[in-house]
Structure formats: C-alpha cells, structure tokens
Short mmCIF file of C-alpha atoms and ligand atoms in Angstrom, two decimals:
data_model
loop_
_atom_site.label_atom_id
_atom_site.label_comp_id
_atom_site.label_asym_id
_atom_site.label_seq_id
_atom_site.Cartn_x
_atom_site.Cartn_y
_atom_site.Cartn_z
CA MET A 1 15.28 20.47 0.73
CA LEU A 2 13.31 19.48 3.85
CA VAL A 3 9.84 18.13 3.00
CA LEU A 4 7.00 17.39 5.41
CA GLY A 5 4.74 14.56 4.19
CA VAL A 6 1.25 14.02 5.60
CA GLU A 7 -0.97 10.98 4.92
CA THR A 8 -4.57 10.52 6.12
CA SER A 9 -6.24 8.77 3.16
CA CYS A 10 -7.64 5.75 4.99
CA ASP A 11 -7.15 4.65 8.60
CA ASP A 12 -3.52 5.56 9.35
CA THR A 13 -2.54 9.05 10.43
CA ALA A 14 1.06 9.53 9.29
CA ALA A 15 3.66 12.27 9.01
CA ALA A 16 7.32 12.27 8.01
CA LEU A 17 10.23 14.61 7.40
CA LEU A 18 12.48 13.82 4.49
CA GLN A 19 15.75 15.59 3.72
CA ASP A 20 16.78 15.93 0.07
CA GLY A 21 14.60 13.02 -1.00
CA ARG A 22 16.77 10.44 0.75
CA THR A 23 17.28 10.94 4.49
CA ILE A 24 14.27 10.14 6.65
CA LEU A 25 14.52 12.36 9.74
CA ALA A 26 11.18 11.22 11.16
CA ASN A 27 8.41 8.83 10.11
CA ILE A 28 5.50 8.49 12.52
CA VAL A 29 2.35 6.43 11.95
CA SER A 30 -0.64 6.24 14.25
CA SER A 31 -2.71 3.18 13.37
CA GLN A 32 -6.46 3.08 14.01
CA ASP A 33 -6.62 -0.74 13.99
CA GLN A 34 -7.85 -0.79 17.59
CA VAL A 35 -10.74 1.54 16.70
CA HIS A 36 -11.93 -0.33 13.60
CA GLY A 37 -11.02 -3.87 14.74
CA PRO A 38 -14.33 -4.56 16.51
CA TYR A 39 -16.23 -3.67 13.31
CA GLY A 40 -14.14 -5.92 11.06
CA GLY A 41 -13.37 -3.09 8.63
CA VAL A 42 -12.77 0.65 8.43
CA VAL A 43 -15.74 2.77 9.54
CA PRO A 44 -15.30 6.01 7.52
CA GLU A 45 -16.90 8.35 10.06
CA LEU A 46 -14.75 6.99 12.89
CA ALA A 47 -11.65 7.22 10.69
CA SER A 48 -12.08 10.93 10.01
CA ARG A 49 -12.75 11.66 13.68
CA GLN A 50 -9.59 9.80 14.68
CA HIS A 51 -7.56 11.73 12.09
CA ILE A 52 -8.86 15.01 13.51
CA LYS A 53 -7.74 13.93 16.99
CA ASN A 54 -4.36 12.59 15.90
CA VAL A 55 -3.09 14.66 13.01
CA LEU A 56 -1.68 17.65 14.90
CA PRO A 57 0.13 15.58 17.56
CA ILE A 58 1.55 13.36 14.79
CA VAL A 59 2.83 16.30 12.72
CA ASP A 60 4.23 17.98 15.87
CA GLY A 61 5.80 14.68 16.93
CA ALA A 62 7.46 14.25 13.53
CA LEU A 63 8.88 17.78 13.63
CA ARG A 64 10.18 17.23 17.17
CA LYS A 65 11.72 13.86 16.25
CA ALA A 66 13.49 15.50 13.31
CA GLY A 67 14.73 18.31 15.58
CA ALA A 68 13.04 20.80 13.28
CA THR A 69 10.36 23.48 13.41
CA LEU A 70 8.01 24.53 10.65
CA LYS A 71 10.45 27.33 9.80
CA ASP A 72 12.98 24.73 8.63
CA VAL A 73 10.50 23.09 6.23
CA ASP A 74 10.96 24.01 2.55
CA GLY A 75 7.86 22.29 1.18
CA MET A 76 4.91 20.14 2.20
CA ALA A 77 3.19 17.18 0.54
CA VAL A 78 -0.17 15.70 1.40
CA THR A 79 -2.31 12.89 -0.03
CA TYR A 80 -5.39 14.31 -1.77
CA GLY A 81 -6.72 11.03 -3.26
CA PRO A 82 -7.75 8.31 -3.73
CA GLY A 83 -9.21 7.27 -0.38
CA LEU A 84 -12.04 8.05 2.03
CA VAL A 85 -13.12 11.61 1.39
CA GLY A 86 -13.61 12.50 5.06
CA SER A 87 -10.17 11.12 5.93
CA LEU A 88 -8.45 12.84 2.98
CA LEU A 89 -9.98 16.20 3.92
CA VAL A 90 -8.38 16.16 7.38
CA GLY A 91 -4.78 16.01 6.12
CA LEU A 92 -5.41 18.20 3.10
CA SER A 93 -7.16 20.95 5.11
CA LEU A 94 -4.39 20.94 7.70
CA VAL A 95 -1.61 21.26 5.11
CA LYS A 96 -3.47 23.90 3.12
CA GLY A 97 -3.98 25.87 6.35
CA MET A 98 -0.32 25.53 7.32
CA SER A 99 0.75 26.59 3.83
CA PHE A 100 -1.59 29.61 3.83
CA ARG A 101 -0.38 30.74 7.24
CA SER A 102 3.35 30.13 6.74
CA GLY A 103 3.81 30.71 3.02
CA ILE A 104 5.54 27.32 2.70
CA PRO A 105 4.57 25.78 -0.70
CA TYR A 106 2.68 22.50 -0.78
CA VAL A 107 1.68 19.86 -3.35
CA GLY A 108 -1.19 17.36 -3.30
CA ILE A 109 -0.01 13.79 -3.87
CA ASN A 110 -1.74 10.83 -5.50
CA HIS A 111 -1.54 8.02 -2.90
CA LEU A 112 -0.95 5.39 -5.63
CA GLU A 113 1.99 7.31 -7.06
CA ALA A 114 3.54 7.50 -3.59
CA HIS A 115 3.30 3.68 -3.23
CA LEU A 116 4.92 3.22 -6.68
CA LEU A 117 7.88 5.43 -5.72
CA ALA A 118 8.27 4.25 -2.08
CA ILE A 119 11.04 1.82 -3.06
CA HIS A 120 13.40 4.79 -3.58
CA LEU A 121 13.29 5.55 0.15
CA GLU A 122 15.75 2.68 0.64
CA HIS A 123 16.99 1.40 -2.73
CA GLU A 124 18.43 2.97 -5.84
CA VAL A 125 16.26 1.27 -8.46
CA PRO A 126 16.70 2.56 -12.00
CA PHE A 127 13.64 3.18 -14.19
CA PRO A 128 11.86 1.47 -15.85
CA TYR A 129 10.38 -1.13 -13.53
CA ILE A 130 7.17 -3.11 -13.23
CA ALA A 131 5.38 -2.16 -10.02
CA LEU A 132 2.90 -4.46 -8.33
CA LEU A 133 0.83 -2.41 -5.91
CA ALA A 134 -1.20 -4.67 -3.64
CA SER A 135 -2.97 -3.10 -0.67
CA GLY A 136 -6.29 -3.17 1.15
CA GLY A 137 -7.91 -0.98 -1.49
CA HIS A 138 -5.93 -1.67 -4.68
CA THR A 139 -4.29 -4.39 -6.73
CA LEU A 140 -2.61 -2.75 -9.70
CA LEU A 141 0.18 -3.41 -12.14
CA TYR A 142 2.11 -0.49 -13.67
CA SER A 143 5.11 0.03 -15.83
CA VAL A 144 6.94 2.87 -14.05
CA ARG A 145 9.11 4.69 -16.61
CA GLY A 146 10.01 7.72 -14.49
CA VAL A 147 8.50 10.14 -12.01
CA GLY A 148 5.09 11.06 -13.45
CA ASP A 149 5.37 8.47 -16.25
CA TYR A 150 3.19 5.51 -15.29
CA VAL A 151 1.60 3.05 -17.72
CA HIS A 152 -1.36 1.15 -16.30
CA LEU A 153 -1.12 -2.53 -17.29
CA GLY A 154 -3.91 -4.12 -15.27
CA GLY A 155 -5.78 -4.35 -12.02
CA THR A 156 -8.26 -6.40 -10.08
CA ARG A 157 -11.67 -7.18 -11.52
CA ASP A 158 -13.24 -7.40 -8.06
CA ASP A 159 -11.64 -7.43 -4.60
CA ALA A 160 -8.18 -6.10 -3.79
CA ALA A 161 -5.66 -8.67 -2.54
CA GLY A 162 -5.58 -7.06 0.93
CA GLU A 163 -9.36 -7.09 1.05
CA ALA A 164 -9.31 -10.85 0.41
CA TYR A 165 -6.76 -11.24 3.22
CA ASP A 166 -8.90 -9.18 5.59
CA LYS A 167 -12.13 -11.00 4.71
CA VAL A 168 -10.58 -14.47 5.04
CA ALA A 169 -9.03 -13.44 8.36
CA LYS A 170 -12.45 -12.30 9.54
CA MET A 171 -14.00 -15.65 8.52
CA MET A 172 -11.26 -17.42 10.46
CA GLY A 173 -11.77 -15.22 13.53
CA LEU A 174 -8.31 -13.67 13.28
CA GLY A 175 -9.39 -10.03 13.71
CA TYR A 176 -8.94 -6.95 11.56
CA PRO A 177 -6.83 -6.14 9.62
CA GLY A 178 -5.95 -9.76 9.06
CA GLY A 179 -3.10 -9.86 6.55
CA ARG A 180 -0.35 -9.98 9.13
CA ALA A 181 -2.26 -12.50 11.30
CA ILE A 182 -2.69 -14.90 8.33
CA ASP A 183 0.97 -14.45 7.43
CA GLN A 184 2.01 -15.38 10.99
CA LEU A 185 -0.37 -18.33 11.25
CA ALA A 186 0.75 -19.62 7.85
CA GLN A 187 4.34 -19.98 9.11
CA SER A 188 3.37 -23.22 10.90
CA GLY A 189 1.04 -24.50 8.17
CA ASN A 190 1.38 -26.67 5.08
CA ALA A 191 0.89 -24.58 1.94
CA ARG A 192 0.06 -27.72 -0.08
CA ALA A 193 -2.63 -28.98 2.28
CA ILE A 194 -5.53 -27.49 0.30
CA ARG A 195 -5.57 -26.55 -3.37
CA PHE A 196 -7.58 -23.32 -3.52
CA PRO A 197 -8.49 -22.12 -7.04
CA ARG A 198 -6.23 -19.62 -8.82
CA ALA A 199 -8.31 -17.23 -10.90
CA LYS A 200 -7.02 -16.55 -14.40
CA ILE A 201 -8.56 -13.84 -16.58
CA LYS A 202 -8.76 -15.14 -20.14
CA SER A 203 -8.81 -11.77 -21.88
CA SER A 204 -5.78 -10.27 -20.11
CA ALA A 205 -2.60 -11.68 -18.61
CA PHE A 206 -2.26 -8.68 -16.31
CA GLU A 207 -5.61 -8.72 -14.53
CA PHE A 208 -6.44 -10.18 -11.12
CA SER A 209 -9.51 -11.58 -9.35
CA PHE A 210 -9.78 -12.48 -5.68
CA SER A 211 -13.49 -12.95 -5.08
CA GLY A 212 -13.38 -16.64 -6.09
CA ILE A 213 -10.75 -17.65 -3.58
CA LYS A 214 -12.57 -15.78 -0.84
CA THR A 215 -15.71 -17.81 -1.56
CA ALA A 216 -13.68 -21.03 -1.84
CA VAL A 217 -12.22 -20.49 1.64
CA TRP A 218 -15.69 -19.73 2.99
CA HIS A 219 -17.06 -23.01 1.57
CA TYR A 220 -14.08 -24.92 2.91
CA LEU A 221 -14.56 -23.47 6.39
CA LYS A 222 -18.28 -24.28 6.34
CA SER A 223 -17.78 -27.84 5.20
CA ARG A 224 -15.03 -28.92 7.59
CA SER A 225 -15.88 -30.73 10.79
CA GLU A 226 -15.11 -29.66 14.36
CA ALA A 227 -12.39 -32.29 14.48
CA GLN A 228 -10.55 -30.48 11.69
CA ALA A 229 -10.46 -27.15 13.53
CA GLU A 230 -6.74 -27.47 14.21
CA GLU A 231 -6.11 -27.17 10.48
CA SER A 232 -6.26 -23.36 10.61
CA ALA A 233 -2.54 -22.96 9.94
CA ASP A 234 -2.85 -25.16 6.82
CA ILE A 235 -5.79 -23.10 5.56
CA ALA A 236 -3.84 -19.86 6.14
CA ALA A 237 -0.75 -21.25 4.38
CA SER A 238 -2.74 -22.68 1.44
CA PHE A 239 -4.70 -19.44 0.98
CA GLN A 240 -1.50 -17.40 1.17
CA GLU A 241 0.17 -19.65 -1.41
CA ALA A 242 -2.73 -19.23 -3.83
CA VAL A 243 -2.78 -15.42 -3.44
CA ALA A 244 0.98 -15.27 -3.93
CA ASP A 245 0.63 -17.34 -7.14
CA MET A 246 -2.08 -15.04 -8.45
CA LEU A 247 0.01 -11.93 -7.78
CA VAL A 248 3.39 -13.22 -8.95
CA CYS A 249 2.39 -14.67 -12.36
CA PRO A 250 1.00 -11.45 -13.93
CA ALA A 251 3.96 -9.41 -12.62
CA ILE A 252 6.51 -11.78 -14.20
CA LYS A 253 4.51 -11.89 -17.45
CA ALA A 254 4.33 -8.07 -17.51
CA ALA A 255 8.10 -7.76 -17.07
CA ARG A 256 8.70 -10.22 -19.93
CA ALA A 257 6.10 -8.68 -22.23
CA HIS A 258 7.48 -5.17 -21.74
CA GLY A 259 11.15 -6.13 -21.76
CA VAL A 260 11.63 -4.69 -18.27
CA GLU A 261 14.24 -6.29 -16.00
CA ARG A 262 13.07 -5.10 -12.60
CA ILE A 263 9.97 -5.75 -10.49
CA VAL A 264 9.08 -3.61 -7.48
CA LEU A 265 6.49 -4.52 -4.85
CA SER A 266 4.50 -2.00 -2.87
CA GLY A 267 1.37 -1.64 -0.73
CA GLY A 268 0.46 -3.39 2.52
CA VAL A 269 0.29 -6.90 0.98
CA ALA A 270 3.89 -6.48 -0.23
CA ALA A 271 4.79 -7.04 3.44
CA ASN A 272 3.59 -10.65 3.04
CA SER A 273 6.43 -13.10 3.60
CA ARG A 274 5.31 -15.68 1.02
CA LEU A 275 4.63 -13.07 -1.68
CA ARG A 276 8.15 -11.74 -1.13
CA SER A 277 9.84 -15.15 -1.24
CA LYS A 278 7.80 -16.42 -4.18
CA MET A 279 8.34 -13.27 -6.23
CA LYS A 280 12.08 -13.62 -5.58
CA GLU A 281 12.12 -17.31 -6.60
CA GLU A 282 10.19 -16.69 -9.81
CA ALA A 283 12.11 -13.54 -10.67
CA ASP A 284 15.45 -15.33 -10.15
CA ALA A 285 14.27 -18.13 -12.43
CA ALA A 286 13.26 -15.58 -15.11
CA GLY A 287 16.51 -13.59 -14.78
CA LEU A 288 14.73 -10.56 -13.31
CA SER A 289 15.57 -8.49 -10.24
CA VAL A 290 12.99 -7.89 -7.56
CA PHE A 291 12.94 -5.11 -4.97
CA TYR A 292 10.66 -4.64 -2.01
CA PRO A 293 10.45 -1.91 0.60
CA ALA A 294 10.77 -2.66 4.31
CA PRO A 295 7.31 -3.58 5.67
CA LYS A 296 6.92 -0.12 7.32
CA PHE A 297 7.25 1.50 3.86
CA CYS A 298 4.88 -1.05 2.23
CA THR A 299 1.95 0.00 4.43
CA ASP A 300 0.71 3.59 4.46
CA ASN A 301 3.32 6.06 5.70
CA GLY A 302 4.24 9.73 5.48
CA ALA A 303 7.76 9.17 4.12
CA MET A 304 6.48 7.96 0.72
CA ILE A 305 4.22 11.04 0.49
CA ALA A 306 7.16 13.31 1.33
CA LEU A 307 9.28 11.53 -1.31
CA ALA A 308 6.70 11.97 -4.09
CA GLY A 309 6.30 15.58 -2.90
CA TYR A 310 10.05 16.15 -3.05
CA HIS A 311 10.14 15.13 -6.73
CA TRP A 312 7.23 17.41 -7.68
CA LEU A 313 8.38 20.38 -5.59
CA LYS A 314 11.86 20.06 -7.13
CA ARG A 315 10.24 20.25 -10.57
CA GLY A 316 8.56 23.51 -9.54
CA ARG A 317 5.01 22.26 -9.05
CA ARG A 318 2.94 24.24 -6.51
CA ASP A 319 -0.71 23.65 -5.68
CA ASP A 320 -3.09 26.45 -4.78
CA PHE A 321 -5.80 26.52 -2.15
CA THR A 322 -8.55 25.40 -4.54
CA LEU A 323 -7.23 21.80 -4.57
CA ASN A 324 -9.91 19.47 -3.24
CA ALA A 325 -9.88 15.90 -1.96
CA ASP A 326 -10.66 13.36 -4.70
CA ALA A 327 -11.85 10.01 -3.36
CA ASP A 328 -11.68 8.38 -6.83
CA LEU A 329 -8.46 9.92 -8.07
CA THR A 330 -6.74 7.74 -10.68
CA LEU A 331 -3.15 7.68 -11.82
O1 KG4 B 401 -1.20 -0.14 1.94
P1 KG4 B 401 -2.02 -0.40 3.16
O2 KG4 B 401 -1.41 -0.07 4.51
O3 KG4 B 401 -3.36 0.39 3.14
C1 KG4 B 401 -4.11 0.59 2.00
O4 KG4 B 401 -3.83 1.58 1.26
O5 KG4 B 401 -5.01 -0.26 1.79
O6 KG4 B 401 -2.46 -1.94 3.11
C2 KG4 B 401 -3.23 -2.56 4.13
C3 KG4 B 401 -3.52 -3.99 3.70
C4 KG4 B 401 -4.52 -4.70 4.62
O7 KG4 B 401 -5.47 -5.35 3.81
C5 KG4 B 401 -3.66 -5.72 5.36
O8 KG4 B 401 -4.34 -6.88 5.76
C6 KG4 B 401 -2.59 -6.03 4.32
O9 KG4 B 401 -2.32 -4.79 3.71
N1 KG4 B 401 -1.36 -6.58 4.92
C7 KG4 B 401 -0.90 -7.82 4.66
C8 KG4 B 401 0.26 -7.99 5.46
N2 KG4 B 401 0.47 -6.84 6.16
C9 KG4 B 401 -0.53 -5.98 5.81
N3 KG4 B 401 -1.38 -8.79 3.85
C10 KG4 B 401 -0.70 -9.94 3.80
N4 KG4 B 401 0.42 -10.18 4.54
C11 KG4 B 401 0.94 -9.24 5.36
N5 KG4 B 401 2.04 -9.50 6.07
ZN1 ZN B 402 -1.95 2.58 0.68
#
C-alpha cells in the first residue's frame, strides 16, 4: 500500500511517500525558519501563505523522488489538527481536493498521534510503551498501548519544553527556533556551572512546568555583568541539563508506575542531545529500554503522517469531505 502523507500544521510544509508502512520512498520538508526567524516566533498569517506557495511543489517533489505518480497512490493522509487553523486548512484542503478529483481515499490524522507512532518508521518497538512527546507546542506523556489506544498521563501546566528552548534562545540572541542553537552551544559549556530550578508538581508525578526556568534564566542574564558575557555556553548547558532533568524524571516514574518497560521519545525536543543521553542513562539504571527517532523524524515530517494514515487506512477508515481542520484537537 503506497500512502502519501501531507503535514502543514505549523511552520513546516512536508510530504512523504511510504510503502507498506515501512519503506520511506520520499520525505521532503520545507522549513519556514527563515521567514519567521526575524519575528522570533511563528507568525500564523505568514505561515499559511508560505504553505500555499510551497505545498504543491513539495507534494510533486515527493512523488517525483519516489518515482511515482498520483495513480500509484493507494491512500492519502493529512494532519487535520491540532495546530494553526490557517496552516492546517492548506494541507487538508489540498488533500480533500486531490481525493475528490482522483477517487483516492484519504484520512485526517491527529498530529500528536503521528508523533507517538513515528518511532515505528525506523524501529520495531512492541506495545505498550511510555511516550514522551516534547515539541514547540506540546509536552505530553502517554502510555501507548496500540494504534488508537493512548492513555494520557500528564502534560505541561504552562509552556511546552520547546517553547522554553525558543524563548531562552531569543533572550540569549541565538535566533529562532533556538533549540538546536542551544544544543550546539551547550556542547562547549559546563552543565554544572549554574543550578537552575527544576519545577516539581506536587499533585502529580507526571506533570511538567517550564515557565519558572525561563524566568530564572531571564533573571540570571539580567544580573550578570558584561565581563561574564563569555559564559553563554555554560548558561546553555546548565539550562539544557535542567530541562533534561525535568523531562526524564516523569517519564521514568511513569514507566515504573505503569509497569511498562519501554520509553519512546518524540517531537522536536527529542532531537536534543542531552535529553537523549540522559534518558538513556536513567533508563539503563532503571532497567528500561529507550528508543528515539532520528532527528528528522522527531521534528515535523510527512513520513509520520503517512505512517499513522497507513494504519488507519488498513483498518478501513475513510474520511469524507465534511472533515474540517481542528486547531484544538486532542488525543
Ligand atoms: O515537533 P516540532 O518540529 O514542531 C512542533 O510541533 O512544535 O518541534 C519544534 C521544537 C522547537 O521548539 C525547537 O526549538 C525544538 O523543537 N528543537 C530542539 C532541538 N531541535 C529542535 N530543542 C532542543 N534541542 C534540539 N536539538
Ligand atoms: Zn509536531
């Protein structure tokens, strides 16, 4: 079964072709970082305009890369939420139009579900597993018991982990999005130089909070003298260490509490080098296995949408043309 996956929920225009749920024939992403960078965050109106400009060339490019035409495609999958409504509508309208014209069935995909399943693009990970989804818009913990069987365990009380990365990067003048820049800068820094606070939620072991550390970094930056300006790498490394701590502890606790032996990372922040190494260290110590996708499958991509679509199409699901974009879609 050849599935075309299309993703336009935020600021990446992406398309992929996936054969039988395992062979990626094409996976193309057009990032809008250059467009939004000067504003220090995603500007929704600009994002939808960019998607309109890019989506057809990206879908055409993916088909060409796969050596396929639309006639070869058995089913299509497109993100219909959550995300920016204007952005979502671009991909969804295109796929609905293509489906109407060609008769090829399509399914709308929940973006969060696609992140939770993305690990299967490269690894055979048996269910159940604890999934930590940390991206620019979400920080969520799920017990994934099978396709379509997700138990929500906790989430962030305020900012998402990626949002904290992006805001701290902005404060440090590292540009947008800043997660990767902080990660790179942290490589030459001392993670023990500054002890930033680790938020703990008393009422739940599986909840997160990142607004406190953001404010702590802001105060630190304001209070340091000019002479200390060269400390940037230490600040990046210390911040990264604290965020990794705050993400790793609840995931390990969740695995223990639910008697689950595997932890899977996903979302853009799962590309973070310290989160990956720390999760591995702690999981090894607790006798758990940890799996993470390659960085290109952690951030938004069409292959994970095609994969989720493959599972639903195989089960016979078909969406009709009344499906609408849902900015606040939950799982
Ligand atoms: O999953 P994603 O591509 O988009 C959303 O659905 O949000 O995640 C983007 C987020 C951004 O906040 C970005 O700064 C962060 O992931 N990110 C990272 C790294 N690479 C991307 N954060 C920390 N370390 C990284 N290496
Ligand atoms: Zn995402």
